XYZ file of C-alpha atoms in Angstrom:
547
model
C 123.407 72.349 50.173
C 120.625 69.905 49.302
C 117.250 70.056 51.031
C 117.986 66.742 52.767
C 121.374 67.889 54.047
C 119.915 71.235 55.136
C 117.322 69.462 57.247
C 120.004 67.222 58.752
C 122.151 70.271 59.534
C 119.202 72.031 61.197
C 118.538 68.999 63.365
C 122.221 68.806 64.299
C 122.255 72.492 65.267
C 119.131 71.970 67.313
C 120.728 69.111 69.190
C 123.939 71.003 69.845
C 121.865 73.904 71.188
C 119.930 71.513 73.369
C 123.036 70.247 75.140
C 124.556 73.648 75.811
C 121.934 74.606 78.374
C 121.500 73.543 81.984
C 120.207 70.060 82.905
C 116.631 69.268 81.904
C 113.945 66.647 82.425
C 113.716 63.868 79.839
C 109.900 63.639 79.949
C 109.543 66.601 77.615
C 112.163 65.205 75.216
C 110.353 61.882 75.154
C 107.000 63.490 74.392
C 108.485 65.665 71.652
C 110.039 62.640 69.985
C 106.913 60.504 70.207
C 104.733 63.214 68.715
C 107.471 64.381 66.328
C 107.151 67.932 67.604
C 110.051 70.145 68.547
C 108.567 73.326 69.992
C 111.715 75.414 69.851
C 111.866 75.434 66.048
C 108.230 74.706 65.315
C 108.992 71.939 62.818
C 106.445 69.108 63.195
C 108.548 66.594 61.264
C 111.847 67.234 63.060
C 113.396 64.843 65.577
C 116.425 65.270 67.805
C 118.405 62.410 66.277
C 116.974 59.591 64.209
C 119.025 56.594 65.320
C 120.193 54.847 68.474
C 123.327 56.000 70.283
C 124.351 52.351 70.727
C 124.637 49.568 68.161
C 124.068 46.508 70.384
C 121.365 45.231 72.678
C 121.277 46.892 76.081
C 122.519 43.718 77.814
C 125.919 44.052 76.096
C 126.649 47.201 78.118
C 126.193 45.854 81.651
C 126.558 42.584 83.541
C 123.027 41.204 83.734
C 124.055 38.940 86.623
C 125.371 41.812 88.698
C 122.547 44.353 88.813
C 122.544 45.812 92.319
C 119.386 46.543 94.305
C 118.477 48.950 97.071
C 115.033 48.465 98.616
C 113.709 51.261 100.810
C 110.328 51.661 102.462
C 108.671 52.760 99.215
C 111.223 52.306 96.413
C 113.131 49.570 94.599
C 116.323 51.008 93.117
C 118.352 49.166 90.443
C 121.912 50.087 89.462
C 125.302 48.701 88.422
C 128.805 49.530 89.642
C 130.778 48.728 86.479
C 130.527 49.723 82.828
C 129.026 52.779 81.162
C 126.003 52.761 83.497
C 128.067 52.549 86.695
C 127.277 54.721 89.679
C 128.621 55.091 93.226
C 127.240 53.921 96.551
C 127.158 57.501 97.838
C 125.043 58.437 94.819
C 122.571 55.632 95.576
C 122.451 56.535 99.268
C 121.700 60.151 98.472
C 119.004 59.199 95.965
C 117.304 56.759 98.344
C 117.095 59.417 101.049
C 115.800 62.100 98.673
C 113.112 59.835 97.205
C 111.757 58.923 100.627
C 111.599 62.602 101.547
C 109.651 63.302 98.362
C 107.258 60.425 99.117
C 106.631 61.659 102.657
C 106.070 65.217 101.497
C 103.648 64.477 98.661
C 101.868 61.362 99.926
C 101.938 61.690 103.707
C 101.799 65.472 104.185
C 99.823 66.685 101.164
C 97.675 63.633 100.494
C 98.419 62.946 96.831
C 97.400 59.562 95.460
C 100.196 56.994 95.388
C 101.909 56.389 92.041
C 101.262 53.220 90.082
C 104.450 51.198 89.602
C 105.384 49.754 86.218
C 105.456 45.934 86.468
C 108.793 45.580 84.611
C 111.504 48.217 84.404
C 112.591 49.544 81.027
C 116.361 49.249 81.094
C 117.403 46.413 83.430
C 114.168 44.467 82.869
C 113.481 43.902 86.571
C 110.256 43.282 88.469
C 110.028 45.555 91.528
C 109.108 44.155 94.917
C 105.476 44.467 96.019
C 104.464 47.971 97.106
C 107.725 49.420 95.850
C 108.108 51.996 93.092
C 110.859 51.222 90.513
C 113.885 53.468 90.044
C 116.730 52.726 87.618
C 120.111 54.439 87.605
C 121.768 54.427 84.181
C 123.490 56.558 81.565
C 120.340 58.002 79.974
C 121.885 58.698 76.575
C 122.809 54.994 76.336
C 119.736 53.312 77.818
C 117.808 50.542 76.152
C 116.143 51.464 72.867
C 116.877 55.163 73.261
C 115.868 55.744 69.643
C 112.239 54.919 70.433
C 112.283 57.124 73.517
C 114.182 60.219 72.433
C 115.161 59.589 68.832
C 118.657 58.780 70.151
C 120.347 61.358 72.345
C 118.367 62.886 75.166
C 120.908 65.649 75.577
C 121.532 67.002 79.062
C 118.733 64.953 80.630
C 118.960 64.479 84.384
C 116.211 61.877 84.471
C 113.120 60.662 82.675
C 109.766 59.591 84.085
C 107.532 57.624 81.735
C 105.428 54.527 81.329
C 107.380 51.525 80.006
C 104.137 49.561 79.728
C 100.932 49.903 77.747
C 99.216 51.560 80.701
C 99.907 55.324 80.664
C 99.292 55.763 84.395
C 101.981 53.187 85.252
C 105.432 54.699 85.476
C 109.044 54.420 86.517
C 111.931 56.845 86.908
C 115.361 56.507 85.299
C 118.019 58.707 86.926
C 121.251 59.750 85.190
C 124.045 57.686 86.745
C 126.815 60.258 87.302
C 125.615 63.589 85.825
C 128.024 63.360 82.921
C 126.332 63.303 79.525
C 127.346 62.485 75.977
C 127.064 65.043 73.209
C 127.269 64.807 69.448
C 131.005 65.607 69.665
C 131.709 63.092 72.421
C 134.077 60.278 71.434
C 132.509 57.043 70.279
C 133.990 54.116 72.185
C 133.921 50.335 71.992
C 132.741 48.264 74.911
C 135.599 46.079 76.210
C 136.490 43.218 73.829
C 133.492 43.789 71.558
C 132.331 45.697 68.505
C 129.548 47.355 70.547
C 129.900 51.123 70.520
C 128.602 53.944 72.692
C 129.192 57.662 73.119
C 131.375 58.454 76.109
C 129.640 60.716 78.617
C 132.335 63.368 78.988
C 130.334 66.570 79.505
C 129.654 67.532 83.132
C 126.186 68.769 83.987
C 126.394 72.256 85.405
C 124.035 75.039 86.350
C 124.894 77.936 84.069
C 123.650 80.489 86.596
C 124.812 79.234 89.987
C 127.994 77.683 88.571
C 127.476 74.420 90.467
C 129.167 71.375 88.922
C 126.708 68.570 89.607
C 129.256 65.839 88.929
C 130.992 67.031 92.110
C 128.036 68.283 94.140
C 125.649 65.574 92.990
C 123.632 65.586 96.218
C 122.049 68.937 95.385
C 120.806 67.876 91.957
C 119.657 64.504 93.285
C 117.407 66.197 95.842
C 115.862 68.558 93.289
C 115.492 65.749 90.748
C 113.804 63.410 93.234
C 111.107 65.977 93.987
C 110.705 66.868 90.297
C 110.567 63.365 88.837
C 108.493 61.810 91.607
C 105.961 64.595 91.092
C 105.633 63.447 87.475
C 104.612 59.977 88.689
C 101.791 61.592 90.680
C 100.704 63.745 87.743
C 100.332 60.595 85.644
C 97.817 59.167 88.138
C 95.539 62.169 87.691
C 96.252 62.913 84.025
C 97.895 59.960 82.234
C 99.960 61.330 79.322
C 99.133 60.320 75.771
C 100.598 61.195 72.390
C 97.590 63.466 71.816
C 97.647 65.191 75.186
C 100.276 67.388 76.720
C 100.141 70.460 78.925
C 102.818 72.916 79.884
C 101.679 72.309 83.458
C 103.485 68.940 83.607
C 106.901 70.617 83.601
C 105.909 73.977 85.091
C 104.420 72.450 88.231
C 107.102 69.754 88.637
C 109.807 72.414 88.414
C 108.028 74.480 91.059
C 107.706 71.451 93.323
C 111.433 70.734 93.087
C 112.055 74.268 94.353
C 109.586 73.744 97.210
C 111.159 70.396 98.133
C 114.799 71.464 97.694
C 114.774 75.268 98.018
C 118.543 75.624 98.377
C 119.363 74.106 94.967
C 117.802 76.765 92.677
C 118.339 74.724 89.545
C 115.273 76.357 87.975
C 116.965 79.767 87.868
C 118.707 78.851 84.615
C 115.318 78.296 82.947
C 113.806 81.684 83.810
C 115.102 83.639 80.765
C 113.188 81.384 78.361
C 110.005 82.760 79.923
C 111.116 86.235 80.981
C 112.418 87.152 77.517
C 109.218 86.084 75.765
C 106.470 87.095 78.153
C 104.220 88.421 75.388
C 103.981 84.922 73.885
C 101.175 82.533 74.874
C 102.466 80.025 77.395
C 101.863 77.021 75.140
C 104.165 78.531 72.482
C 107.199 79.049 74.709
C 110.316 77.113 73.721
C 110.442 75.626 77.232
C 107.871 75.163 79.999
C 110.258 75.150 82.971
C 110.270 78.917 83.526
C 106.504 78.873 84.058
C 107.272 77.311 87.433
C 107.059 80.849 88.808
C 103.272 80.805 88.280
C 102.942 77.658 90.383
C 105.295 79.120 92.990
C 103.005 82.155 93.129
C 99.922 79.947 93.525
C 101.529 77.894 96.276
C 102.690 81.025 98.097
C 99.363 82.884 97.914
C 96.853 80.030 98.188
C 98.807 77.342 100.060
C 100.693 74.234 98.963
C 97.704 71.866 98.573
C 96.482 73.955 95.636
C 98.815 71.999 93.339
C 96.985 68.798 94.239
C 93.631 70.485 93.661
C 94.666 71.399 90.115
C 95.482 67.768 89.288
C 92.272 66.529 90.900
C 90.384 68.842 88.562
C 92.403 67.547 85.599
C 91.310 64.010 86.561
C 87.671 65.074 86.220
C 88.220 67.097 83.051
C 91.272 65.656 81.221
C 90.719 67.605 78.007
C 90.685 70.994 79.718
C 93.497 73.484 79.360
C 95.323 74.490 82.495
C 93.842 77.978 82.187
C 90.384 76.422 82.509
C 91.520 74.288 85.450
C 93.005 77.336 87.158
C 89.831 79.364 86.582
C 87.675 76.576 88.051
C 89.794 76.460 91.196
C 89.737 80.233 91.616
C 85.973 80.406 91.127
C 85.545 77.646 93.705
C 87.496 79.869 96.099
C 85.319 82.843 95.096
C 88.316 84.592 93.563
C 88.182 86.247 90.155
C 90.587 84.188 87.955
C 91.561 87.124 85.752
C 92.355 89.311 88.761
C 94.505 86.571 90.284
C 96.398 86.150 87.019
C 96.969 89.894 86.816
C 98.217 89.977 90.411
C 100.717 87.292 89.388
C 101.835 89.495 86.478
C 102.199 92.542 88.738
C 104.291 90.709 91.329
C 106.400 89.012 88.673
C 107.415 92.387 87.233
C 109.213 93.175 90.493
C 111.466 90.140 90.646
C 115.157 89.642 90.052
C 117.152 92.908 90.052
C 113.865 94.862 89.892
C 112.781 93.380 93.242
C 114.802 96.084 94.986
C 112.030 98.560 94.171
C 109.328 96.505 95.879
C 108.214 95.728 99.407
C 109.526 92.276 100.378
C 105.991 91.199 101.341
C 104.953 91.634 97.704
C 107.620 89.358 96.226
C 106.358 86.443 94.162
C 108.605 84.013 96.087
C 110.959 84.335 99.039
C 114.020 84.172 96.794
C 112.709 86.314 93.910
C 115.122 89.101 94.876
C 118.017 86.679 94.261
C 117.039 85.781 90.704
C 119.685 87.043 88.288
C 116.975 87.716 85.687
C 113.863 89.874 85.455
C 110.937 89.963 83.001
C 111.541 91.946 79.836
C 109.788 95.301 79.491
C 108.926 96.093 75.885
C 109.806 99.450 74.353
C 107.274 102.301 74.354
C 104.646 102.031 71.643
C 101.515 103.771 70.441
C 100.308 100.810 68.383
C 97.261 98.712 69.215
C 98.193 95.735 71.366
C 96.644 92.328 71.959
C 97.555 89.044 73.636
C 96.798 85.433 72.757
C 95.996 83.721 76.055
C 97.445 82.753 78.361
C 100.045 85.492 78.283
C 101.360 88.563 80.042
C 103.276 91.550 78.688
C 104.954 94.669 80.002
C 105.303 97.979 78.120
C 107.338 100.947 79.255
C 105.152 104.017 78.808
C 105.463 107.790 78.772
C 102.775 110.402 78.325
C 103.763 110.456 74.654
C 103.918 106.683 74.120
C 100.976 104.648 75.362
C 99.706 101.577 73.462
C 96.141 101.632 72.174
C 93.894 99.398 74.281
C 90.612 99.830 72.401
C 90.623 96.232 71.140
C 92.516 94.679 74.045
C 90.879 91.767 75.887
C 92.123 91.044 79.394
C 93.339 92.901 82.461
C 95.457 96.036 82.378
C 97.171 98.007 85.114
C 99.867 100.648 85.487
C 102.876 100.391 87.802
C 104.697 103.581 88.799
C 107.984 103.232 90.661
C 111.461 104.649 91.140
C 114.488 104.770 93.403
C 112.555 106.700 96.037
C 109.097 105.415 95.139
C 107.844 101.920 95.937
C 105.501 100.564 93.255
C 102.033 102.092 93.039
C 99.522 100.156 90.947
C 96.515 101.582 89.129
C 93.961 99.128 87.777
C 92.442 100.178 84.474
C 89.271 98.414 85.596
C 88.466 101.444 87.717
C 90.467 104.361 86.353
C 91.366 105.581 82.884
C 94.792 106.310 81.500
C 93.800 109.931 80.966
C 93.108 110.277 84.692
C 96.639 109.265 85.673
C 98.666 111.009 82.957
C 99.957 113.588 85.490
C 101.259 110.782 87.738
C 102.842 109.007 84.747
C 104.594 112.211 83.731
C 106.070 112.714 87.213
C 107.092 109.093 87.813
C 110.635 107.862 87.241
C 109.320 104.622 85.703
C 105.895 103.784 84.332
C 104.980 100.320 83.047
C 101.758 99.080 81.486
C 101.021 95.538 82.708
C 98.797 93.417 80.474
C 97.480 89.937 81.191
C 95.036 87.646 79.466
C 94.196 84.313 81.056
C 91.502 82.846 78.823
C 90.022 83.232 75.365
C 86.461 83.487 76.625
C 86.998 86.262 79.132
C 85.143 89.471 78.289
C 87.261 91.574 80.639
C 88.334 94.857 79.047
C 90.062 97.878 80.556
C 88.198 101.152 80.717
C 89.153 103.076 77.585
C 88.729 106.790 77.093
C 89.970 109.293 74.550
C 93.579 109.932 75.401
C 94.872 113.429 74.701
C 96.502 113.897 71.329
C 100.291 113.706 71.721
C 103.441 114.208 69.732
C 106.733 112.426 70.365
C 109.577 112.705 70.879
C 109.261 116.062 72.573
C 111.533 117.891 72.199
C 112.202 116.742 68.638
C 115.931 116.736 67.815
C 115.715 116.195 64.079
C 117.224 112.694 64.086
C 114.138 110.469 64.176
C 110.610 110.645 62.756
C 108.256 113.089 64.504
C 105.095 111.227 65.424
C 101.597 112.261 66.464
C 99.368 109.835 68.352
C 95.728 109.536 69.452
C 94.591 111.525 66.432
C 90.813 112.087 66.282
C 89.012 110.064 63.645
C 86.672 112.898 62.682
C 89.642 114.819 61.220
C 91.860 114.003 58.258
C 94.910 116.218 58.712
C 97.067 117.990 61.281
C 98.447 121.497 61.069
C 101.845 122.629 62.301
C 102.275 126.371 62.947
C 105.046 128.597 64.251
C 104.721 130.385 67.612
C 103.471 133.473 65.707
C 100.720 131.427 64.017
C 102.289 131.076 60.576
C 101.269 127.806 58.873
C 104.202 125.447 58.336
C 102.095 122.793 56.632
C 99.108 120.465 56.679
C 99.808 116.728 56.875
C 97.122 114.154 56.116
C 96.527 110.978 58.098
C 94.119 108.037 57.915
C 94.674 106.185 61.191
C 95.203 107.170 64.799
C 98.898 107.905 64.343
C 101.046 109.865 61.919
C 104.842 109.844 61.661
C 106.717 112.388 59.540
C 110.212 111.614 58.298
C 113.051 113.621 59.811
C 114.660 114.482 56.475
C 111.477 116.144 55.215
C 110.768 118.055 58.413
C 114.273 119.448 58.894
C 113.732 121.523 55.742
C 110.567 123.037 57.262
C 111.306 123.296 60.988
C 114.129 125.409 62.358
C 114.859 125.099 66.083
C 112.177 126.771 68.149
C 108.645 126.517 69.555
C 105.841 125.155 67.365
C 102.195 124.207 67.733
C 100.112 121.423 66.196
C 96.425 120.546 66.092
C 94.045 118.203 64.297
C 92.084 120.068 61.657
C 92.151 123.855 61.540
C 89.894 124.839 64.441
C 90.935 122.827 67.511
C 93.127 124.112 70.314
C 96.804 123.809 69.391
C 99.416 121.988 71.491
C 103.047 123.110 71.816
C 106.218 121.174 71.043
C 109.896 122.035 70.846
C 112.396 121.535 68.047
C 116.000 121.389 69.302
C 118.984 120.528 67.084
C-alpha cells in the first residue's frame, strides 16, 4: 500500500467510525475541518472527506420557488416538502415549539443575551424577517458547499450552528430534515431527470444506549437539539468562535443544557464512555467533548443554573482564557476553593452509573446519575509515581500493598472507602496521611484513590509521609513477580530470610520498588513463612509463600 493510499484508507476508516456512533453536533465537525484537526487520531493534516457529497449547485436539489416558511415569535424557519431536503409539517411544528421553549428558558428566565441573526441563510439563501433568528431544515450531508464546511460528509450530524457571514458572532442553525443520514456506503443517486448526484440518506439516527429510533420518535431529539444548538448561538455572542480559538466548553456546556432543557431524552448518555474510559487524560485531549457535560451538570446542580451564564460572561471579558481559568475565577468570586470544588466533582462522579448504588442519593452528581449505564473507569492498583496533566481526574484501586507514589503529584487527592454494607467514606489527603488510614484501607471492601488536578499553576499537594515498606502480592503464589514497595533510599538491598532466620538471599535495588521474577524465586522459596527487610539491621516483615 502506498503512503497516499494508506492515508486515504485511514481517513475512510475514521469516517466510517464517525458514523457508527450516536448522533452528534455538527459544530465540532465544522471546526475540525476548518482547522484541519481531527482530535480522535491526532493527525493535523487529516480531513473527514476532501470533496463535496454533491456535484451540482445547491439550487438543483430543491425548488427555489417553493421554499416554505414558518415565522414564530422569535424564529424564521425555512424548509421544503419535496426532494432530498424534504421534511414533514409535524417535524416543523415540533421544532417551532421546542425553539420557543429554548428561547424562553435562556433569554427570559436566565437572562442570556439574545443571539445575533445571520443576515442571509447559508443553504436556501433567505433573508430572515426583522427580529427573527434563522433556522433552516435540510439534509445536512447534502447542504450547500458542504466541502467547505465539513470536508464533505458531516456524518451523523443532527444539526450545525455556525456563522455563514464574515461576522463570527452572527449565526444560524441548520437542522437535519428527517434524522436519516448518508454514509460512505449509502447509494449514490441522481436527482430526477438530471446528472446531479447525491448520497441517499438511508441510515436512521439512533441512540445506541436507550435504543430510541429518532426517525420514528423525532420529537425527543428535536427538543434536545433545540436546547443544544440554540445554546451555541448564545455562546457565540460571548465568545465568537475563530479558527484559532476553540474550547471543549462549547460542546460540554451545550450538551449539559440540552439535558437540563429536555431531561427525559438522555441523548448524552451515549457520549459518557468517551470520557469515563479516559478519565486520566487532560480534558482538551479527549476524543470527544460531549461527555464532559457531567461537569457542567454538577456545576448547575451545586451552584445553580445561572452559573453557566456567568462562565460565558467571564469568557467575554477574557476570551483567551482556558475554561479552567474561567471556572477558577467564578469559584474564587464565590469564595470557594476551585481545586476543592473540582475534587468534589471527581468524588461524586466516581459514584455514578452502576456504582451509584453504593452512595447516598443526596450525593449523586445529577438526579439521573444512578440510571447511567456507564461508570468512570478505576485504574488497576499501582505502586508507581503518578501525575496528571490538567485538567484531569483519575481513579486508582488501592490495597495496603499497592498504593501509587504521590511525592511528585500536584493537585488534590482523597481516598474513598465503600462496600455493600458501607456507604462511601472520604478521607482528604490535605489533612490526613495515607499511613494514618492504612488500617481502614485494609478492612474496607473497596478502596479508591481519587486524584484531580484543575490547573497548571496550582501548588496544591497532598500530605505525603513515609509509607510502610510493603511486599505484594501477599501471599505470593509463585505465578507472578514478587514485588517490594516503598523501599528506603538510604539502603541498597533487601534481605529475605526463613522463619528460623536463615538467609535466603540479598537482592539489590536502586529505586523505591523492586520486583523479583517468579521463575528465579521458585528455586529459592518453598511454601512457608518468610521475612524481609531493607538492609541487614531493620525490623523484618513477614510474608507467605503458597503454591
